[in-house]
Amino acid sequence: QHLCAHTPAIRNSGDQRLMLLLLLLQGAYCPTPSAVQPCEPGRFCPEGSITSQNCNLTGLLVWNPFRTVRSQPQSLLESLVNGGHNLAGNSCPANASNPLQGCPPGSYCPSPDEVVLCPAGHYCPGFTAFPLQCPLLAGCADEGLDYPDWSWMGLTLMLLMLLLLMAVLEYVRVAGRRTRQGHTQEDEIMQLI
């Protein structure tokens, strides 16, 4: 009943069943020793928290860039740099225990508490704060794409353009040869005269 009050003792006990109970406290906080509150969307609650904390990575870095996130062995700054994460595009759904959860692929996260399905005509890889416009010859007709699809029409258009370019180059090569042959015949006639 008073699980929050016994967190340090549980951690030191080594009892596997009690350690499982402690895992339940990740993503929750204990404002008093006898109360467990779930972590709200947009906030994170590492194990043993007495309050929930804002998931805004920029704000966390300004406040303390060398702070260690309990579920990570590195500081917040090291985790961001080593993980190659952006400063935006993280997601903190309800009961989050870590601010470094990326926005799921196929969605974008304008703020840590908001997950929006990627619209048609765009794609959204993981850890994205806004949707990315599809490239010219890619297909993005569906919603929720994490990577643009190949467009058969775009591929066909590209092949047709390549064939047209090859035809133009062949025409220039043949026309150049004819011009050289014409000059050679004129030179022979001039030498005869």
Coordinates of N, CA and C in Angstrom, one line a residue:
Q1 N 0.8 -1.2 0.0 CA 0.0 0.0 0.0 C 0.9 1.3 0.0
H2 N 1.9 1.2 0.7 CA 2.8 2.4 0.8 C 4.1 2.1 0.1
L3 N 3.9 1.8 -1.2 CA 5.1 1.4 -2.1 C 6.0 2.6 -2.2
C4 N 5.5 3.8 -2.3 CA 6.4 4.9 -2.5 C 7.4 5.1 -1.3
A5 N 6.9 4.8 -0.1 CA 7.8 5.0 1.1 C 8.9 4.0 1.1
H6 N 8.7 2.9 0.4 CA 9.7 1.8 0.6 C 10.6 1.7 -0.7
T7 N 10.7 2.7 -1.5 CA 11.5 2.6 -2.8 C 12.9 2.3 -2.5
P8 N 13.6 3.0 -1.6 CA 15.1 2.7 -1.4 C 15.3 1.3 -0.8
A9 N 14.4 0.8 0.1 CA 14.5 -0.5 0.7 C 14.3 -1.6 -0.4
I10 N 13.3 -1.4 -1.2 CA 13.0 -2.3 -2.3 C 14.2 -2.4 -3.2
R11 N 14.8 -1.3 -3.6 CA 16.0 -1.3 -4.5 C 17.1 -2.1 -3.9
N12 N 17.3 -2.0 -2.6 CA 18.5 -2.6 -1.9 C 18.2 -4.1 -1.5
S13 N 16.9 -4.5 -1.6 CA 16.6 -5.8 -1.1 C 17.1 -6.9 -2.1
G14 N 17.0 -6.7 -3.4 CA 17.4 -7.7 -4.3 C 16.3 -8.7 -4.6
D15 N 15.2 -8.6 -4.0 CA 14.0 -9.5 -4.2 C 13.4 -9.2 -5.6
Q16 N 13.4 -10.2 -6.4 CA 12.9 -9.9 -7.8 C 11.4 -9.5 -7.8
R17 N 10.6 -10.1 -7.0 CA 9.2 -9.7 -7.0 C 9.0 -8.2 -6.6
L18 N 9.8 -7.8 -5.6 CA 9.7 -6.4 -5.2 C 10.3 -5.5 -6.2
M19 N 11.3 -6.0 -6.9 CA 11.9 -5.1 -8.0 C 10.9 -4.9 -9.1
L20 N 10.0 -5.9 -9.4 CA 8.9 -5.8 -10.4 C 8.0 -4.7 -9.9
L21 N 7.7 -4.6 -8.7 CA 6.8 -3.6 -8.1 C 7.4 -2.2 -8.3
L22 N 8.7 -2.2 -8.1 CA 9.5 -0.9 -8.3 C 9.4 -0.4 -9.8
L23 N 9.4 -1.4 -10.7 CA 9.3 -1.0 -12.1 C 7.9 -0.3 -12.4
L24 N 6.9 -0.7 -11.6 CA 5.6 0.0 -11.8 C 5.7 1.5 -11.4
L25 N 6.7 1.8 -10.6 CA 6.8 3.2 -10.2 C 7.4 4.1 -11.3
Q26 N 8.1 3.4 -12.3 CA 8.6 4.2 -13.4 C 7.4 4.7 -14.2
G27 N 7.4 5.9 -14.6 CA 6.2 6.5 -15.3 C 5.1 6.9 -14.3
A28 N 5.4 7.0 -13.0 CA 4.5 7.5 -12.0 C 5.4 8.2 -11.0
Y29 N 4.7 9.1 -10.2 CA 5.4 9.8 -9.1 C 4.7 9.7 -7.8
C30 N 5.4 10.0 -6.7 CA 4.8 9.8 -5.4 C 4.8 11.2 -4.7
P31 N 3.8 12.0 -4.8 CA 3.8 13.3 -4.1 C 3.8 13.2 -2.6
T32 N 3.3 12.0 -2.0 CA 3.5 11.7 -0.6 C 3.9 10.3 -0.5
P33 N 4.4 9.8 0.6 CA 4.8 8.4 0.7 C 3.7 7.4 0.5
S34 N 2.5 7.8 0.6 CA 1.4 6.8 0.5 C 0.6 7.0 -0.8
A35 N 1.0 7.9 -1.7 CA 0.2 8.2 -2.9 C 1.0 8.0 -4.2
V36 N 0.5 7.3 -5.1 CA 1.1 7.1 -6.4 C 0.3 7.7 -7.5
Q37 N 0.8 8.7 -8.2 CA 0.1 9.4 -9.3 C 0.7 9.0 -10.6
P38 N -0.1 8.7 -11.7 CA 0.4 8.5 -13.0 C 1.0 9.7 -13.6
C39 N 2.0 9.6 -14.4 CA 2.6 10.7 -15.1 C 1.7 11.2 -16.2
E40 N 1.6 12.5 -16.3 CA 0.7 13.1 -17.3 C 1.4 13.1 -18.7
P41 N 0.6 13.2 -19.8 CA 1.2 13.3 -21.1 C 2.0 14.6 -21.2
G42 N 3.2 14.6 -21.9 CA 4.0 15.7 -22.0 C 5.0 15.9 -20.8
R43 N 4.9 14.9 -19.9 CA 5.8 15.0 -18.7 C 6.4 13.6 -18.5
F44 N 7.5 13.5 -17.8 CA 8.1 12.2 -17.6 C 8.4 12.0 -16.1
C45 N 8.4 10.8 -15.6 CA 8.5 10.5 -14.2 C 9.5 9.3 -14.0
P46 N 10.8 9.6 -13.8 CA 11.7 8.4 -13.6 C 11.4 7.8 -12.2
E47 N 11.9 6.6 -12.0 CA 11.7 5.9 -10.8 C 12.1 6.8 -9.6
G48 N 11.2 6.8 -8.6 CA 11.5 7.5 -7.3 C 11.2 9.0 -7.4
S49 N 10.4 9.5 -8.4 CA 10.1 10.9 -8.5 C 9.0 11.3 -7.5
I50 N 9.2 12.5 -7.0 CA 8.1 13.1 -6.2 C 7.2 14.1 -6.9
T51 N 7.7 14.5 -8.1 CA 6.9 15.3 -9.0 C 7.2 14.9 -10.5
S52 N 6.3 15.2 -11.4 CA 6.5 14.9 -12.8 C 7.3 16.1 -13.3
Q53 N 8.1 15.8 -14.4 CA 9.0 16.8 -15.0 C 8.6 17.0 -16.5
N54 N 8.8 18.2 -16.9 CA 8.5 18.6 -18.3 C 9.4 17.9 -19.3
C55 N 8.9 17.4 -20.4 CA 9.6 16.7 -21.4 C 10.3 17.6 -22.5
N56 N 10.1 18.9 -22.4 CA 10.7 19.8 -23.3 C 12.2 19.7 -23.3
L57 N 12.8 19.1 -24.3 CA 14.3 18.8 -24.3 C 15.1 20.1 -24.2
T58 N 14.7 21.1 -24.9 CA 15.4 22.4 -24.9 C 15.4 23.0 -23.5
G59 N 14.2 23.0 -22.9 CA 14.2 23.5 -21.5 C 15.0 22.7 -20.5
L60 N 15.0 21.4 -20.7 CA 15.8 20.5 -19.8 C 17.3 20.8 -20.0
L61 N 17.7 21.0 -21.3 CA 19.2 21.3 -21.5 C 19.6 22.6 -21.0
V62 N 18.7 23.6 -21.1 CA 19.0 25.0 -20.6 C 19.1 24.9 -19.1
W63 N 18.2 24.1 -18.4 CA 18.2 24.1 -17.0 C 19.5 23.3 -16.5
N64 N 19.8 22.1 -17.1 CA 21.0 21.4 -16.6 C 21.4 20.4 -17.7
P65 N 22.3 20.7 -18.6 CA 22.6 19.8 -19.7 C 23.3 18.6 -19.3
F66 N 24.0 18.6 -18.1 CA 24.7 17.4 -17.7 C 23.9 16.5 -16.7
R67 N 22.6 16.8 -16.6 CA 21.8 16.0 -15.8 C 21.7 14.6 -16.3
T68 N 21.8 13.6 -15.4 CA 21.6 12.2 -15.8 C 20.2 11.8 -15.8
V69 N 19.7 11.3 -16.9 CA 18.3 10.7 -16.9 C 18.4 9.3 -16.3
R70 N 17.7 9.0 -15.3 CA 17.9 7.8 -14.5 C 17.8 6.5 -15.4
S71 N 17.0 6.5 -16.4 CA 17.0 5.3 -17.2 C 18.2 5.2 -18.2
Q72 N 18.9 6.2 -18.3 CA 20.1 6.3 -19.2 C 21.4 6.4 -18.4
P73 N 22.5 5.7 -18.7 CA 23.7 5.9 -18.0 C 24.4 7.1 -18.3
Q74 N 24.0 7.9 -19.3 CA 24.7 9.1 -19.7 C 23.9 10.4 -19.3
S75 N 24.6 11.5 -19.4 CA 23.8 12.8 -19.2 C 22.9 13.0 -20.3
L76 N 22.0 13.9 -20.1 CA 21.0 14.2 -21.2 C 21.6 14.7 -22.5
L77 N 22.6 15.6 -22.3 CA 23.4 16.1 -23.5 C 24.1 14.9 -24.2
E78 N 24.8 14.1 -23.5 CA 25.5 12.9 -24.1 C 24.5 12.0 -24.8
S79 N 23.3 11.8 -24.2 CA 22.3 10.9 -24.8 C 21.8 11.5 -26.1
L80 N 21.6 12.8 -26.1 CA 21.1 13.4 -27.4 C 22.1 13.4 -28.5
V81 N 23.4 13.7 -28.1 CA 24.5 13.7 -29.1 C 24.8 12.3 -29.6
N82 N 24.9 11.3 -28.7 CA 25.3 10.0 -29.1 C 24.1 9.3 -29.8
G83 N 22.9 9.6 -29.4 CA 21.7 9.0 -30.1 C 21.4 9.7 -31.4
G84 N 22.0 10.8 -31.7 CA 21.7 11.5 -32.9 C 20.2 12.1 -32.9
H85 N 19.7 12.4 -31.7 CA 18.3 12.9 -31.7 C 18.3 14.4 -31.9
N86 N 17.1 14.9 -32.4 CA 16.8 16.3 -32.5 C 16.4 16.8 -31.2
L87 N 16.4 18.2 -31.1 CA 15.9 18.8 -29.9 C 14.4 18.8 -29.8
A88 N 13.8 18.5 -30.9 CA 12.3 18.5 -31.0 C 11.9 17.1 -31.6
G89 N 10.7 16.7 -31.4 CA 10.2 15.5 -32.0 C 10.3 14.3 -31.0
N90 N 10.5 14.7 -29.7 CA 10.4 13.6 -28.7 C 8.9 13.5 -28.3
S91 N 8.6 12.4 -27.7 CA 7.2 12.1 -27.3 C 7.2 11.6 -25.9
C92 N 6.3 12.2 -25.1 CA 6.2 11.7 -23.7 C 4.7 11.4 -23.5
P93 N 4.2 10.2 -23.8 CA 2.8 9.9 -23.6 C 2.6 9.7 -22.1
A94 N 1.4 9.4 -21.7 CA 1.1 9.2 -20.3 C 2.0 8.1 -19.8
N95 N 2.4 8.2 -18.5 CA 3.3 7.2 -17.9 C 4.7 7.1 -18.4
A96 N 5.2 8.2 -19.1 CA 6.6 8.1 -19.6 C 7.6 8.2 -18.5
S97 N 8.7 7.4 -18.6 CA 9.7 7.5 -17.6 C 11.0 8.1 -18.1
N98 N 11.0 8.5 -19.4 CA 12.2 9.0 -20.0 C 11.8 10.1 -21.0
P99 N 12.5 11.3 -21.1 CA 12.2 12.3 -22.0 C 12.7 12.0 -23.5
L100 N 13.5 11.0 -23.6 CA 14.1 10.7 -24.9 C 13.4 9.7 -25.8
Q101 N 12.1 9.5 -25.5 CA 11.3 8.6 -26.4 C 11.0 9.4 -27.6
G102 N 11.4 8.8 -28.8 CA 11.1 9.5 -30.0 C 9.7 9.4 -30.4
C103 N 9.3 10.4 -31.2 CA 7.9 10.3 -31.8 C 7.9 9.1 -32.7
P104 N 6.8 8.3 -32.6 CA 6.8 7.1 -33.4 C 6.8 7.3 -34.9
P105 N 7.5 6.5 -35.7 CA 7.5 6.6 -37.1 C 6.1 6.6 -37.7
G106 N 5.9 7.5 -38.7 CA 4.6 7.6 -39.3 C 3.8 8.7 -38.6
S107 N 4.3 9.3 -37.6 CA 3.7 10.4 -36.9 C 4.7 11.5 -36.6
Y108 N 4.2 12.7 -36.3 CA 5.1 13.8 -35.9 C 4.6 14.4 -34.6
C109 N 5.5 14.9 -33.8 CA 5.2 15.4 -32.5 C 5.5 16.9 -32.4
P110 N 4.6 17.8 -32.6 CA 4.9 19.2 -32.5 C 5.2 19.6 -31.1
S111 N 4.8 18.9 -30.1 CA 5.1 19.0 -28.7 C 5.2 17.7 -28.1
P112 N 5.9 17.5 -26.9 CA 6.0 16.2 -26.3 C 4.7 15.5 -25.9
D113 N 3.6 16.3 -25.7 CA 2.4 15.6 -25.3 C 1.4 15.4 -26.5
E114 N 1.9 15.7 -27.7 CA 1.0 15.6 -28.9 C 1.6 14.7 -30.0
V115 N 0.9 13.7 -30.4 CA 1.3 12.8 -31.5 C 0.2 12.9 -32.6
V116 N 0.7 13.3 -33.8 CA -0.2 13.5 -34.9 C 0.2 12.6 -36.0
L117 N -0.8 12.0 -36.6 CA -0.6 11.1 -37.8 C -0.1 11.9 -39.0
C118 N 0.9 11.4 -39.6 CA 1.5 12.1 -40.8 C 0.5 12.2 -41.9
P119 N 0.3 13.5 -42.4 CA -0.7 13.6 -43.5 C -0.2 13.1 -44.8
A120 N -1.2 12.9 -45.7 CA -0.9 12.4 -47.1 C 0.0 13.5 -47.8
G121 N 0.9 13.1 -48.7 CA 1.8 14.0 -49.3 C 3.0 14.3 -48.5
H122 N 3.2 13.7 -47.3 CA 4.3 13.9 -46.5 C 4.8 12.6 -45.9
Y123 N 5.9 12.6 -45.3 CA 6.4 11.4 -44.6 C 7.0 11.8 -43.3
C124 N 7.0 11.0 -42.3 CA 7.5 11.3 -40.9 C 8.4 10.2 -40.4
P125 N 9.7 10.3 -40.4 CA 10.5 9.3 -39.8 C 10.4 9.5 -38.3
G126 N 10.9 8.5 -37.5 CA 10.8 8.7 -36.0 C 11.6 9.9 -35.5
F127 N 11.2 10.5 -34.4 CA 11.7 11.6 -33.8 C 11.6 12.9 -34.6
T128 N 10.4 13.1 -35.2 CA 10.1 14.2 -36.1 C 9.1 15.2 -35.4
A129 N 9.4 16.4 -35.5 CA 8.6 17.5 -34.9 C 7.6 18.0 -35.9
F130 N 7.8 17.8 -37.2 CA 6.9 18.3 -38.2 C 7.0 17.4 -39.5
P131 N 6.0 17.3 -40.3 CA 6.0 16.4 -41.4 C 7.0 16.9 -42.5
L132 N 7.6 16.0 -43.2 CA 8.5 16.4 -44.3 C 7.8 16.2 -45.7
Q133 N 7.9 17.1 -46.5 CA 7.3 17.1 -47.9 C 8.0 15.9 -48.7
C134 N 7.1 15.2 -49.4 CA 7.6 14.1 -50.2 C 8.5 14.6 -51.4
P135 N 9.5 13.9 -51.7 CA 10.3 14.3 -52.9 C 9.5 14.2 -54.2
L136 N 10.0 14.9 -55.2 CA 9.2 15.0 -56.5 C 8.7 13.7 -57.1
L137 N 9.6 12.7 -57.2 CA 9.2 11.5 -57.9 C 8.8 10.4 -56.9
A138 N 8.5 10.7 -55.7 CA 8.1 9.7 -54.7 C 6.6 9.7 -54.5
G139 N 6.1 8.6 -54.0 CA 4.6 8.5 -53.8 C 4.3 8.6 -52.3
C140 N 3.5 9.5 -51.9 CA 3.1 9.6 -50.5 C 1.6 9.9 -50.5
A141 N 0.8 9.0 -51.1 CA -0.6 9.2 -51.2 C -1.3 8.8 -49.8
D142 N -0.7 7.9 -49.1 CA -1.3 7.4 -47.8 C -0.9 8.3 -46.6
E143 N -1.7 8.3 -45.6 CA -1.3 8.9 -44.3 C -0.4 8.0 -43.5
G144 N 0.3 8.5 -42.6 CA 1.1 7.7 -41.7 C 2.3 7.0 -42.3
L145 N 2.9 7.6 -43.3 CA 4.1 7.0 -43.9 C 5.4 7.5 -43.1
D146 N 6.3 6.5 -42.9 CA 7.5 6.9 -42.2 C 8.6 7.1 -43.2
Y147 N 8.4 6.7 -44.4 CA 9.4 6.9 -45.5 C 8.6 6.9 -46.8
P148 N 9.0 7.8 -47.8 CA 8.3 7.8 -49.0 C 8.3 6.6 -49.8
D149 N 7.2 6.2 -50.5 CA 7.1 5.0 -51.3 C 7.7 5.4 -52.7
W150 N 8.1 4.3 -53.4 CA 8.4 4.5 -54.8 C 7.2 4.8 -55.6
S151 N 7.3 5.7 -56.6 CA 6.2 6.0 -57.4 C 6.5 5.4 -58.8
W152 N 5.7 4.4 -59.3 CA 5.9 3.8 -60.6 C 5.8 4.8 -61.7
M153 N 4.9 5.7 -61.5 CA 4.7 6.8 -62.5 C 6.0 7.7 -62.6
G154 N 6.5 8.0 -61.4 CA 7.7 8.8 -61.3 C 8.9 8.0 -61.9
L155 N 9.0 6.7 -61.6 CA 10.1 5.9 -62.2 C 10.0 5.8 -63.7
T156 N 8.8 5.7 -64.2 CA 8.5 5.6 -65.7 C 8.9 6.9 -66.3
L157 N 8.5 8.0 -65.7 CA 8.9 9.4 -66.2 C 10.4 9.6 -66.2
M158 N 11.1 9.1 -65.2 CA 12.5 9.3 -65.1 C 13.2 8.4 -66.3
L159 N 12.7 7.2 -66.5 CA 13.2 6.4 -67.6 C 13.0 7.0 -68.9
L160 N 11.8 7.6 -69.2 CA 11.5 8.2 -70.4 C 12.4 9.4 -70.6
M161 N 12.7 10.2 -69.6 CA 13.6 11.3 -69.7 C 15.0 10.9 -70.0
L162 N 15.4 9.8 -69.5 CA 16.7 9.2 -69.8 C 16.8 8.8 -71.2
L163 N 15.8 8.1 -71.7 CA 15.7 7.7 -73.1 C 15.8 8.9 -74.0
L164 N 15.0 9.9 -73.7 CA 15.0 11.2 -74.5 C 16.4 11.8 -74.5
L165 N 17.1 11.8 -73.4 CA 18.4 12.4 -73.3 C 19.4 11.6 -74.2
M166 N 19.3 10.2 -74.1 CA 20.1 9.4 -74.9 C 19.9 9.6 -76.4
A167 N 18.6 9.8 -76.8 CA 18.3 10.1 -78.2 C 18.9 11.4 -78.7
V168 N 18.8 12.4 -77.8 CA 19.3 13.8 -78.2 C 20.9 13.6 -78.4
L169 N 21.5 12.9 -77.4 CA 23.0 12.8 -77.5 C 23.4 12.0 -78.8
E170 N 22.6 11.0 -79.2 CA 22.9 10.3 -80.4 C 22.7 11.1 -81.6
Y171 N 21.6 12.0 -81.6 CA 21.4 12.9 -82.7 C 22.6 13.9 -82.9
V172 N 23.0 14.4 -81.8 CA 24.2 15.3 -81.8 C 25.4 14.6 -82.3
R173 N 25.7 13.4 -81.9 CA 26.8 12.7 -82.4 C 26.8 12.4 -83.9
V174 N 25.6 12.0 -84.4 CA 25.4 11.7 -85.8 C 25.5 13.0 -86.6
A175 N 24.9 14.1 -86.2 CA 24.9 15.4 -86.9 C 26.3 15.9 -86.9
G176 N 27.1 15.7 -85.9 CA 28.5 16.1 -85.9 C 29.3 15.4 -86.9
R177 N 29.1 14.1 -87.0 CA 29.8 13.2 -88.0 C 29.5 13.7 -89.4
R178 N 28.2 14.0 -89.7 CA 27.8 14.4 -91.0 C 28.5 15.8 -91.4
T179 N 28.5 16.6 -90.4 CA 29.1 17.9 -90.6 C 30.6 17.8 -91.0
R180 N 31.3 16.9 -90.2 CA 32.7 16.7 -90.5 C 32.9 16.0 -91.9
Q181 N 32.0 15.1 -92.3 CA 32.1 14.5 -93.6 C 31.9 15.5 -94.7
G182 N 30.9 16.4 -94.4 CA 30.7 17.5 -95.4 C 31.9 18.4 -95.6
H183 N 32.5 18.8 -94.5 CA 33.7 19.6 -94.6 C 34.8 18.9 -95.3
T184 N 35.0 17.6 -95.1 CA 36.0 16.8 -95.8 C 35.8 16.8 -97.3
Q185 N 34.6 16.6 -97.7 CA 34.3 16.6 -99.2 C 34.6 17.9 -99.8
E186 N 34.2 19.0 -99.1 CA 34.5 20.3 -99.6 C 36.0 20.6 -99.7
D187 N 36.7 20.1 -98.7 CA 38.2 20.3 -98.7 C 38.8 19.5 -99.9
E188 N 38.3 18.3 -100.2 CA 38.9 17.6 -101.4 C 38.6 18.3 -102.7
I189 N 37.4 18.9 -102.8 CA 37.0 19.6 -104.0 C 37.9 20.8 -104.2
M190 N 38.1 21.5 -103.1 CA 39.0 22.7 -103.1 C 40.4 22.4 -103.5
Q191 N 40.9 21.2 -103.1 CA 42.3 20.8 -103.4 C 42.4 20.5 -104.9
L192 N 41.3 19.9 -105.5 CA 41.3 19.6 -106.9 C 41.3 20.8 -107.7
I193 N 40.7 21.9 -107.3 CA 40.6 23.1 -108.1 C 41.9 23.8 -108.1

